[in-house]
Amino acid sequence: MFKNVNRKEVVFIMTLLIVIAIITIIPTGFQKQEYRFTEGVRAKVISVNNMGIHSSGIFKLGDQSALIEIETGSRKGEQIQANNMLTGRLSADKIFKAGDTAWVLIGFDEDNNINFANMIDHYRIDKEILLIGCFAVVIIIFSGYTGVRTLLSFAFALLSIWKILIPAMLNGYNPLIVALIVGNILTLVTLLLVAGFSKKAYAAIISSVICSLTTCILAIIFGNLFNIHGAVMEGAESLLYAGFMNLDLTSIFQAGIYLASSGAILDLAIDISSALEEIINNNPSVAKAELVKSGLNIGKSVVGSQTTTLLFAYMGSYITIMMVYVAQGTPIMNILNSKTIAAEILHTFVGCLGLVLVSPLTSVISGLIFEKERNAVDNAHTTFQP
């Protein structure tokens, strides 16, 4: 698995592991101090009492009480009564039954006695760990050392977004600049991890960064032309109500468009550069023009599937809104002019423009880089020819 690892990659990976460890331990700066007399615990539901629940159509209101046994924390093993408040929102409410595992917030009084227990939600951490573990095992089995590097890329991207990008935006830094910095660092790290310190990685990095910048500019231009406020994002107004009145929601929305498309852009860039590297390895005498032409032909096929993938990804999250419009017989002009659908059109086609641009750009850059490499090899052969 590790036979192709060179010293440069080892140093890079060790450095990245140190950076990941540092990012993991640094705080976000937004810890809630008012919860110091509470504790989140995992608990087993022993029994439930649904007498306090009443139905209003398809919705349930009231509260559910349950006898729970605490499984973690300072009160492990204790059995207490807990409440599950229902608000009539299917997206937020949950109904527990005996045998379920719940995440519960318990509170203490000044004498350290439990004075309330609120059932927050079903406990899912163990299932999430299982799913992630299955993914890690499968990708390592089928991809070997590349799979290990992919997992490092996942970890670094997740931590960078959670610990750097989001706190920076909450602190009022320009969302577009922060997104560009973090996004391009993630592109650089991801491609070096996946492709190593190789010509194909360098070509993919250059083209990805250029196309990402272009995508960001397009997101700003068309975002302003579409006249879409950033409040269209789910949860955006909640940020304002939480006291972050200084946030530029529209810039955050535009930064999100850039970030959402940057992953697909780097994916296509490395696909094309890898294919061109394979071509030149098998046919070193291929002309630069032919190499670029091959890249363009490869890009034509891949761009079609990638753009469709973006469409599925973006529209899939809004399928229920589309169903509502269709069920109500809403005219197509009203649908296309609605803010939510226009935002998804903006997401989809700005990302698609970036994908279309990355194909020829990666082909040209790869042709130039591989041509220099081949010329160096040819010169070396000529110099040492007996």
Short mmCIF file of C-alpha atoms in Angstrom, two decimals:
data_model
loop_
_atom_site.label_atom_id
_atom_site.label_comp_id
_atom_site.label_asym_id
_atom_site.label_seq_id
_atom_site.Cartn_x
_atom_site.Cartn_y
_atom_site.Cartn_z
CA MET A 1 0.00 0.00 0.00
CA PHE A 2 2.77 2.45 0.89
CA LYS A 3 5.41 1.40 -1.67
CA ASN A 4 4.93 4.53 -3.82
CA VAL A 5 5.17 7.01 -0.96
CA ASN A 6 8.02 9.48 -1.36
CA ARG A 7 9.69 11.62 1.27
CA LYS A 8 7.98 14.84 0.14
CA GLU A 9 4.53 13.28 0.55
CA VAL A 10 5.42 11.87 3.98
CA VAL A 11 6.53 15.31 5.20
CA PHE A 12 3.36 16.88 3.75
CA ILE A 13 1.08 14.31 5.39
CA MET A 14 2.82 14.57 8.77
CA THR A 15 2.54 18.36 8.61
CA LEU A 16 -1.14 18.07 7.71
CA LEU A 17 -1.75 15.72 10.65
CA ILE A 18 -0.22 18.29 12.99
CA VAL A 19 -2.38 21.04 11.47
CA ILE A 20 -5.50 18.87 11.84
CA ALA A 21 -4.64 18.23 15.49
CA ILE A 22 -4.19 21.96 16.12
CA ILE A 23 -7.46 22.88 14.38
CA THR A 24 -9.27 20.16 16.35
CA ILE A 25 -8.32 21.59 19.74
CA ILE A 26 -8.78 25.29 19.00
CA PRO A 27 -12.18 26.62 20.13
CA THR A 28 -14.61 28.27 17.75
CA GLY A 29 -15.07 31.15 20.17
CA PHE A 30 -18.84 30.72 20.27
CA GLN A 31 -19.30 28.34 23.18
CA LYS A 32 -22.49 29.00 25.14
CA GLN A 33 -21.53 30.06 28.68
CA GLU A 34 -25.14 30.08 29.95
CA TYR A 35 -25.26 26.27 29.86
CA ARG A 36 -22.75 25.78 32.67
CA PHE A 37 -25.48 24.35 34.99
CA THR A 38 -26.60 21.82 32.40
CA GLU A 39 -25.21 18.62 30.94
CA GLY A 40 -25.95 16.75 27.74
CA VAL A 41 -26.29 12.99 28.27
CA ARG A 42 -27.27 9.86 26.41
CA ALA A 43 -30.27 8.11 27.96
CA LYS A 44 -32.35 4.99 27.46
CA VAL A 45 -36.13 5.43 27.29
CA ILE A 46 -37.68 3.03 29.82
CA SER A 47 -41.33 4.00 29.33
CA VAL A 48 -43.37 6.85 27.87
CA ASN A 49 -46.61 8.64 28.76
CA ASN A 50 -48.48 10.08 25.77
CA MET A 51 -51.47 11.41 27.71
CA GLY A 52 -50.28 15.00 27.23
CA ILE A 53 -50.23 14.72 23.43
CA HIS A 54 -53.20 15.85 21.36
CA SER A 55 -53.60 15.86 17.61
CA SER A 56 -54.52 18.78 15.36
CA GLY A 57 -54.95 17.34 11.91
CA ILE A 58 -51.66 15.71 10.95
CA PHE A 59 -49.78 17.62 13.65
CA LYS A 60 -49.20 16.69 17.30
CA LEU A 61 -49.08 19.24 20.10
CA GLY A 62 -48.52 19.17 23.84
CA ASP A 63 -45.78 17.25 25.56
CA GLN A 64 -44.67 13.68 26.02
CA SER A 65 -43.19 12.51 29.32
CA ALA A 66 -40.83 9.59 29.64
CA LEU A 67 -38.95 7.66 32.27
CA ILE A 68 -35.31 7.54 31.19
CA GLU A 69 -32.12 5.95 32.47
CA ILE A 70 -29.02 8.10 32.09
CA GLU A 71 -26.19 6.22 30.37
CA THR A 72 -23.42 8.84 30.30
CA GLY A 73 -22.22 11.81 32.31
CA SER A 74 -22.05 12.56 36.03
CA ARG A 75 -25.45 10.99 36.77
CA LYS A 76 -24.90 7.74 34.91
CA GLY A 77 -27.28 4.98 36.06
CA GLU A 78 -29.95 7.28 37.51
CA GLN A 79 -33.57 7.07 36.38
CA ILE A 80 -35.49 10.34 36.07
CA GLN A 81 -38.55 11.80 34.37
CA ALA A 82 -37.95 13.80 31.18
CA ASN A 83 -40.16 15.94 28.97
CA ASN A 84 -40.46 16.07 25.19
CA MET A 85 -42.18 19.28 24.08
CA LEU A 86 -44.08 19.20 20.77
CA THR A 87 -44.54 22.35 18.67
CA GLY A 88 -46.61 21.06 15.76
CA ARG A 89 -43.67 21.16 13.32
CA LEU A 90 -43.00 17.83 11.62
CA SER A 91 -39.45 18.94 10.78
CA ALA A 92 -38.57 19.53 14.43
CA ASP A 93 -40.83 17.35 16.57
CA LYS A 94 -40.00 13.76 17.52
CA ILE A 95 -41.95 11.03 19.29
CA PHE A 96 -40.10 8.57 21.52
CA LYS A 97 -41.05 5.03 22.43
CA ALA A 98 -39.77 2.58 25.01
CA GLY A 99 -36.37 1.21 24.04
CA ASP A 100 -35.25 4.32 22.13
CA THR A 101 -31.97 6.04 22.90
CA ALA A 102 -32.26 9.81 23.34
CA TRP A 103 -29.97 12.80 23.71
CA VAL A 104 -31.17 14.63 26.81
CA LEU A 105 -30.28 17.97 28.35
CA ILE A 106 -30.43 17.85 32.14
CA GLY A 107 -30.23 20.89 34.40
CA PHE A 108 -29.06 21.32 37.99
CA ASP A 109 -30.00 23.66 40.81
CA GLU A 110 -27.58 25.27 43.28
CA ASP A 111 -27.47 22.05 45.33
CA ASN A 112 -26.51 20.04 42.23
CA ASN A 113 -29.88 18.31 42.12
CA ILE A 114 -31.52 17.65 38.76
CA ASN A 115 -34.35 20.14 38.28
CA PHE A 116 -35.28 19.47 34.64
CA ALA A 117 -34.61 17.07 31.79
CA ASN A 118 -35.47 17.95 28.18
CA MET A 119 -35.36 15.29 25.48
CA ILE A 120 -33.51 17.01 22.66
CA ASP A 121 -33.62 14.33 19.96
CA HIS A 122 -32.95 10.70 19.16
CA TYR A 123 -29.34 9.72 19.78
CA ARG A 124 -27.66 9.11 16.40
CA ILE A 125 -23.93 9.51 17.07
CA ASP A 126 -23.29 5.75 17.17
CA LYS A 127 -25.07 5.25 13.85
CA GLU A 128 -23.18 8.14 12.30
CA ILE A 129 -19.87 6.68 13.48
CA LEU A 130 -20.89 3.31 12.02
CA LEU A 131 -21.70 4.85 8.64
CA ILE A 132 -18.47 6.86 8.55
CA GLY A 133 -16.53 3.77 9.62
CA CYS A 134 -18.06 1.73 6.79
CA PHE A 135 -17.10 4.46 4.32
CA ALA A 136 -13.54 4.57 5.66
CA VAL A 137 -13.11 0.80 5.49
CA VAL A 138 -14.53 0.54 1.96
CA ILE A 139 -12.45 3.40 0.57
CA ILE A 140 -9.24 2.03 2.11
CA ILE A 141 -9.97 -1.47 0.79
CA PHE A 142 -10.61 -0.30 -2.75
CA SER A 143 -8.25 2.71 -2.92
CA GLY A 144 -5.42 1.71 -0.58
CA TYR A 145 -3.06 4.54 0.32
CA THR A 146 -5.08 6.97 -1.83
CA GLY A 147 -8.08 6.13 0.35
CA VAL A 148 -6.12 7.06 3.48
CA ARG A 149 -5.20 10.39 1.91
CA THR A 150 -8.83 10.94 0.90
CA LEU A 151 -9.91 10.48 4.53
CA LEU A 152 -7.30 13.02 5.61
CA SER A 153 -8.70 15.41 3.01
CA PHE A 154 -12.22 14.86 4.39
CA ALA A 155 -11.09 15.55 7.94
CA PHE A 156 -9.14 18.67 7.00
CA ALA A 157 -12.02 20.08 4.92
CA LEU A 158 -14.60 19.46 7.64
CA LEU A 159 -12.47 20.99 10.39
CA SER A 160 -11.49 23.98 8.25
CA ILE A 161 -15.11 24.80 7.52
CA TRP A 162 -16.29 24.22 11.10
CA LYS A 163 -13.40 25.82 12.98
CA ILE A 164 -12.17 28.51 10.55
CA LEU A 165 -14.64 29.43 7.83
CA ILE A 166 -17.84 29.61 9.89
CA PRO A 167 -16.33 31.42 12.94
CA ALA A 168 -14.63 33.93 10.63
CA MET A 169 -17.93 34.71 8.93
CA LEU A 170 -19.71 35.02 12.29
CA ASN A 171 -17.03 37.46 13.41
CA GLY A 172 -17.91 39.73 10.50
CA TYR A 173 -15.03 39.06 8.10
CA ASN A 174 -15.84 39.41 4.40
CA PRO A 175 -17.52 36.10 3.49
CA LEU A 176 -16.27 36.08 -0.10
CA ILE A 177 -12.64 36.67 0.85
CA VAL A 178 -12.78 34.10 3.66
CA ALA A 179 -14.45 31.56 1.36
CA LEU A 180 -11.87 32.12 -1.37
CA ILE A 181 -8.95 31.67 1.03
CA VAL A 182 -10.34 28.57 2.73
CA GLY A 183 -11.69 27.11 -0.52
CA ASN A 184 -8.40 27.45 -2.39
CA ILE A 185 -6.42 26.04 0.54
CA LEU A 186 -8.77 23.05 0.58
CA THR A 187 -8.34 22.66 -3.18
CA LEU A 188 -4.56 22.73 -2.84
CA VAL A 189 -4.47 20.25 0.05
CA THR A 190 -7.05 17.91 -1.48
CA LEU A 191 -5.32 17.66 -4.86
CA LEU A 192 -1.87 17.19 -3.32
CA LEU A 193 -3.26 14.45 -1.08
CA VAL A 194 -5.11 12.68 -3.88
CA ALA A 195 -2.57 13.10 -6.69
CA GLY A 196 0.65 13.68 -4.77
CA PHE A 197 3.37 16.11 -5.79
CA SER A 198 2.96 15.42 -9.49
CA LYS A 199 2.53 17.34 -12.73
CA LYS A 200 -1.11 16.34 -12.95
CA ALA A 201 -1.75 17.74 -9.47
CA TYR A 202 -0.07 21.05 -10.33
CA ALA A 203 -2.09 21.38 -13.54
CA ALA A 204 -5.33 20.60 -11.70
CA ILE A 205 -4.50 23.08 -8.92
CA ILE A 206 -3.78 25.95 -11.31
CA SER A 207 -6.92 25.40 -13.38
CA SER A 208 -9.10 24.81 -10.31
CA VAL A 209 -7.99 28.03 -8.64
CA ILE A 210 -8.53 30.09 -11.81
CA CYS A 211 -11.97 28.59 -12.45
CA SER A 212 -12.95 28.96 -8.79
CA LEU A 213 -12.10 32.66 -8.91
CA THR A 214 -14.13 32.96 -12.10
CA THR A 215 -17.04 31.15 -10.46
CA CYS A 216 -16.88 33.50 -7.48
CA ILE A 217 -17.00 36.54 -9.77
CA LEU A 218 -19.94 35.06 -11.69
CA ALA A 219 -21.75 34.35 -8.40
CA ILE A 220 -21.38 38.01 -7.41
CA ILE A 221 -22.43 39.37 -10.82
CA PHE A 222 -25.46 37.14 -11.35
CA GLY A 223 -26.39 37.20 -7.68
CA ASN A 224 -26.77 40.97 -7.96
CA LEU A 225 -28.51 40.73 -11.33
CA PHE A 226 -30.99 38.19 -9.94
CA ASN A 227 -31.63 40.56 -6.99
CA ILE A 228 -31.64 37.67 -4.50
CA HIS A 229 -31.14 38.46 -0.83
CA GLY A 230 -29.11 36.01 1.23
CA ALA A 231 -32.08 35.47 3.54
CA VAL A 232 -33.25 32.87 1.00
CA MET A 233 -30.87 30.41 2.69
CA GLU A 234 -32.41 28.15 5.31
CA GLY A 235 -31.67 29.42 8.81
CA ALA A 236 -30.32 32.76 7.58
CA GLU A 237 -32.88 34.89 9.42
CA SER A 238 -32.27 32.92 12.60
CA LEU A 239 -28.72 34.29 12.58
CA LEU A 240 -30.09 37.82 12.63
CA TYR A 241 -32.51 37.01 15.44
CA ALA A 242 -29.59 35.48 17.38
CA GLY A 243 -27.89 38.88 17.45
CA PHE A 244 -25.61 38.73 14.40
CA MET A 245 -27.15 41.79 12.77
CA ASN A 246 -23.87 42.79 11.11
CA LEU A 247 -23.77 39.74 8.84
CA ASP A 248 -23.92 40.30 5.09
CA LEU A 249 -26.27 37.45 4.22
CA THR A 250 -26.10 38.14 0.48
CA SER A 251 -22.30 37.84 0.44
CA ILE A 252 -22.58 34.63 2.48
CA PHE A 253 -25.07 33.31 -0.09
CA GLN A 254 -22.69 34.16 -2.95
CA ALA A 255 -19.76 32.61 -1.09
CA GLY A 256 -21.83 29.46 -0.67
CA ILE A 257 -22.36 29.27 -4.43
CA TYR A 258 -18.59 29.39 -4.94
CA LEU A 259 -17.87 26.76 -2.28
CA ALA A 260 -20.58 24.44 -3.58
CA SER A 261 -19.12 24.42 -7.08
CA SER A 262 -15.42 24.35 -6.12
CA GLY A 263 -15.56 20.64 -5.24
CA ALA A 264 -16.95 19.66 -8.63
CA ILE A 265 -14.40 21.92 -10.34
CA LEU A 266 -11.38 20.32 -8.66
CA ASP A 267 -12.86 16.87 -9.33
CA LEU A 268 -13.12 17.51 -13.07
CA ALA A 269 -9.70 19.18 -13.18
CA ILE A 270 -7.91 16.17 -11.68
CA ASP A 271 -9.90 13.80 -13.91
CA ILE A 272 -8.69 15.52 -17.06
CA SER A 273 -5.09 16.05 -15.95
CA SER A 274 -4.85 12.40 -14.83
CA ALA A 275 -6.17 11.20 -18.19
CA LEU A 276 -3.69 13.37 -20.08
CA GLU A 277 -0.82 12.16 -17.91
CA GLU A 278 -1.80 8.59 -18.75
CA ILE A 279 -1.83 9.45 -22.46
CA ILE A 280 1.64 10.99 -22.41
CA ASN A 281 3.04 8.14 -20.30
CA ASN A 282 1.85 5.61 -22.86
CA ASN A 283 2.76 7.75 -25.88
CA PRO A 284 5.59 10.17 -25.01
CA SER A 285 5.86 11.35 -28.62
CA VAL A 286 2.33 12.76 -28.74
CA ALA A 287 2.27 16.40 -29.87
CA LYS A 288 1.15 19.14 -27.54
CA ALA A 289 -1.73 20.09 -29.85
CA GLU A 290 -2.94 16.49 -29.92
CA LEU A 291 -2.66 16.25 -26.14
CA VAL A 292 -4.76 19.40 -25.66
CA LYS A 293 -7.27 18.11 -28.21
CA SER A 294 -7.55 14.85 -26.29
CA GLY A 295 -8.19 16.79 -23.10
CA LEU A 296 -10.95 18.77 -24.78
CA ASN A 297 -12.57 15.59 -26.08
CA ILE A 298 -12.40 13.98 -22.63
CA GLY A 299 -13.83 17.14 -21.10
CA LYS A 300 -16.82 17.15 -23.47
CA SER A 301 -17.92 13.76 -22.19
CA VAL A 302 -17.22 14.39 -18.51
CA VAL A 303 -18.72 17.90 -18.40
CA GLY A 304 -22.08 16.55 -19.53
CA SER A 305 -22.31 14.11 -16.65
CA GLN A 306 -20.86 16.55 -14.11
CA THR A 307 -23.31 19.33 -14.94
CA THR A 308 -26.20 16.88 -14.68
CA THR A 309 -24.81 15.77 -11.31
CA LEU A 310 -24.87 19.38 -10.12
CA LEU A 311 -28.45 19.73 -11.29
CA PHE A 312 -29.50 16.59 -9.40
CA ALA A 313 -27.63 17.68 -6.26
CA TYR A 314 -29.10 21.17 -6.10
CA MET A 315 -32.65 20.45 -7.25
CA GLY A 316 -32.88 17.30 -5.15
CA SER A 317 -32.77 19.38 -1.98
CA TYR A 318 -35.70 21.47 -3.24
CA ILE A 319 -37.87 18.66 -4.58
CA THR A 320 -40.65 19.28 -2.01
CA ILE A 321 -40.89 22.96 -2.96
CA MET A 322 -41.22 21.96 -6.61
CA MET A 323 -43.94 19.48 -5.64
CA VAL A 324 -45.84 22.23 -3.80
CA TYR A 325 -45.71 24.49 -6.85
CA VAL A 326 -46.87 21.72 -9.17
CA ALA A 327 -49.60 20.55 -6.79
CA GLN A 328 -50.97 24.10 -6.60
CA GLY A 329 -50.90 24.46 -10.38
CA THR A 330 -48.53 27.42 -10.14
CA PRO A 331 -47.74 28.89 -13.61
CA ILE A 332 -44.23 28.19 -14.83
CA MET A 333 -43.44 31.91 -15.04
CA ASN A 334 -44.32 32.30 -11.35
CA ILE A 335 -42.13 29.32 -10.47
CA LEU A 336 -39.12 30.59 -12.39
CA ASN A 337 -39.47 34.06 -10.85
CA SER A 338 -39.78 32.79 -7.28
CA LYS A 339 -36.80 33.59 -5.10
CA THR A 340 -36.12 29.99 -3.99
CA ILE A 341 -36.15 28.54 -7.51
CA ALA A 342 -34.14 31.45 -8.93
CA ALA A 343 -31.55 30.85 -6.21
CA GLU A 344 -31.25 27.20 -7.25
CA ILE A 345 -30.97 28.19 -10.91
CA LEU A 346 -28.18 30.56 -9.89
CA HIS A 347 -26.45 27.80 -7.90
CA THR A 348 -26.73 25.28 -10.71
CA PHE A 349 -25.71 27.30 -13.73
CA VAL A 350 -22.91 29.31 -12.13
CA GLY A 351 -21.45 25.97 -11.06
CA CYS A 352 -21.98 24.56 -14.55
CA LEU A 353 -20.19 27.54 -16.09
CA GLY A 354 -17.20 26.83 -13.86
CA LEU A 355 -17.23 23.20 -14.95
CA VAL A 356 -17.39 24.10 -18.64
CA LEU A 357 -14.44 26.47 -18.23
CA VAL A 358 -12.25 24.04 -16.28
CA SER A 359 -12.17 21.50 -19.12
CA PRO A 360 -10.31 23.56 -21.78
CA LEU A 361 -8.21 25.36 -19.18
CA THR A 362 -6.96 22.13 -17.60
CA SER A 363 -6.24 20.71 -21.06
CA VAL A 364 -4.14 23.72 -22.07
CA ILE A 365 -2.27 23.92 -18.75
CA SER A 366 -1.63 20.16 -18.76
CA GLY A 367 -0.34 20.39 -22.33
CA LEU A 368 2.11 23.13 -21.33
CA ILE A 369 3.31 21.39 -18.15
CA PHE A 370 3.71 17.95 -19.74
CA GLU A 371 5.41 19.51 -22.76
CA LYS A 372 8.03 21.12 -20.50
CA GLU A 373 8.55 17.83 -18.71
CA ARG A 374 8.96 15.96 -21.98
CA ASN A 375 11.38 18.55 -23.36
CA ALA A 376 13.48 18.21 -20.22
CA VAL A 377 13.57 14.44 -20.66
CA ASP A 378 14.45 14.75 -24.35
CA ASN A 379 17.26 17.21 -23.56
CA ALA A 380 18.61 14.85 -20.94
CA HIS A 381 18.63 11.97 -23.42
CA THR A 382 20.40 14.15 -26.00
CA THR A 383 23.02 15.32 -23.52
CA PHE A 384 23.92 11.84 -22.32
CA GLN A 385 23.68 10.14 -25.69
CA PRO A 386 27.00 8.27 -26.36
#
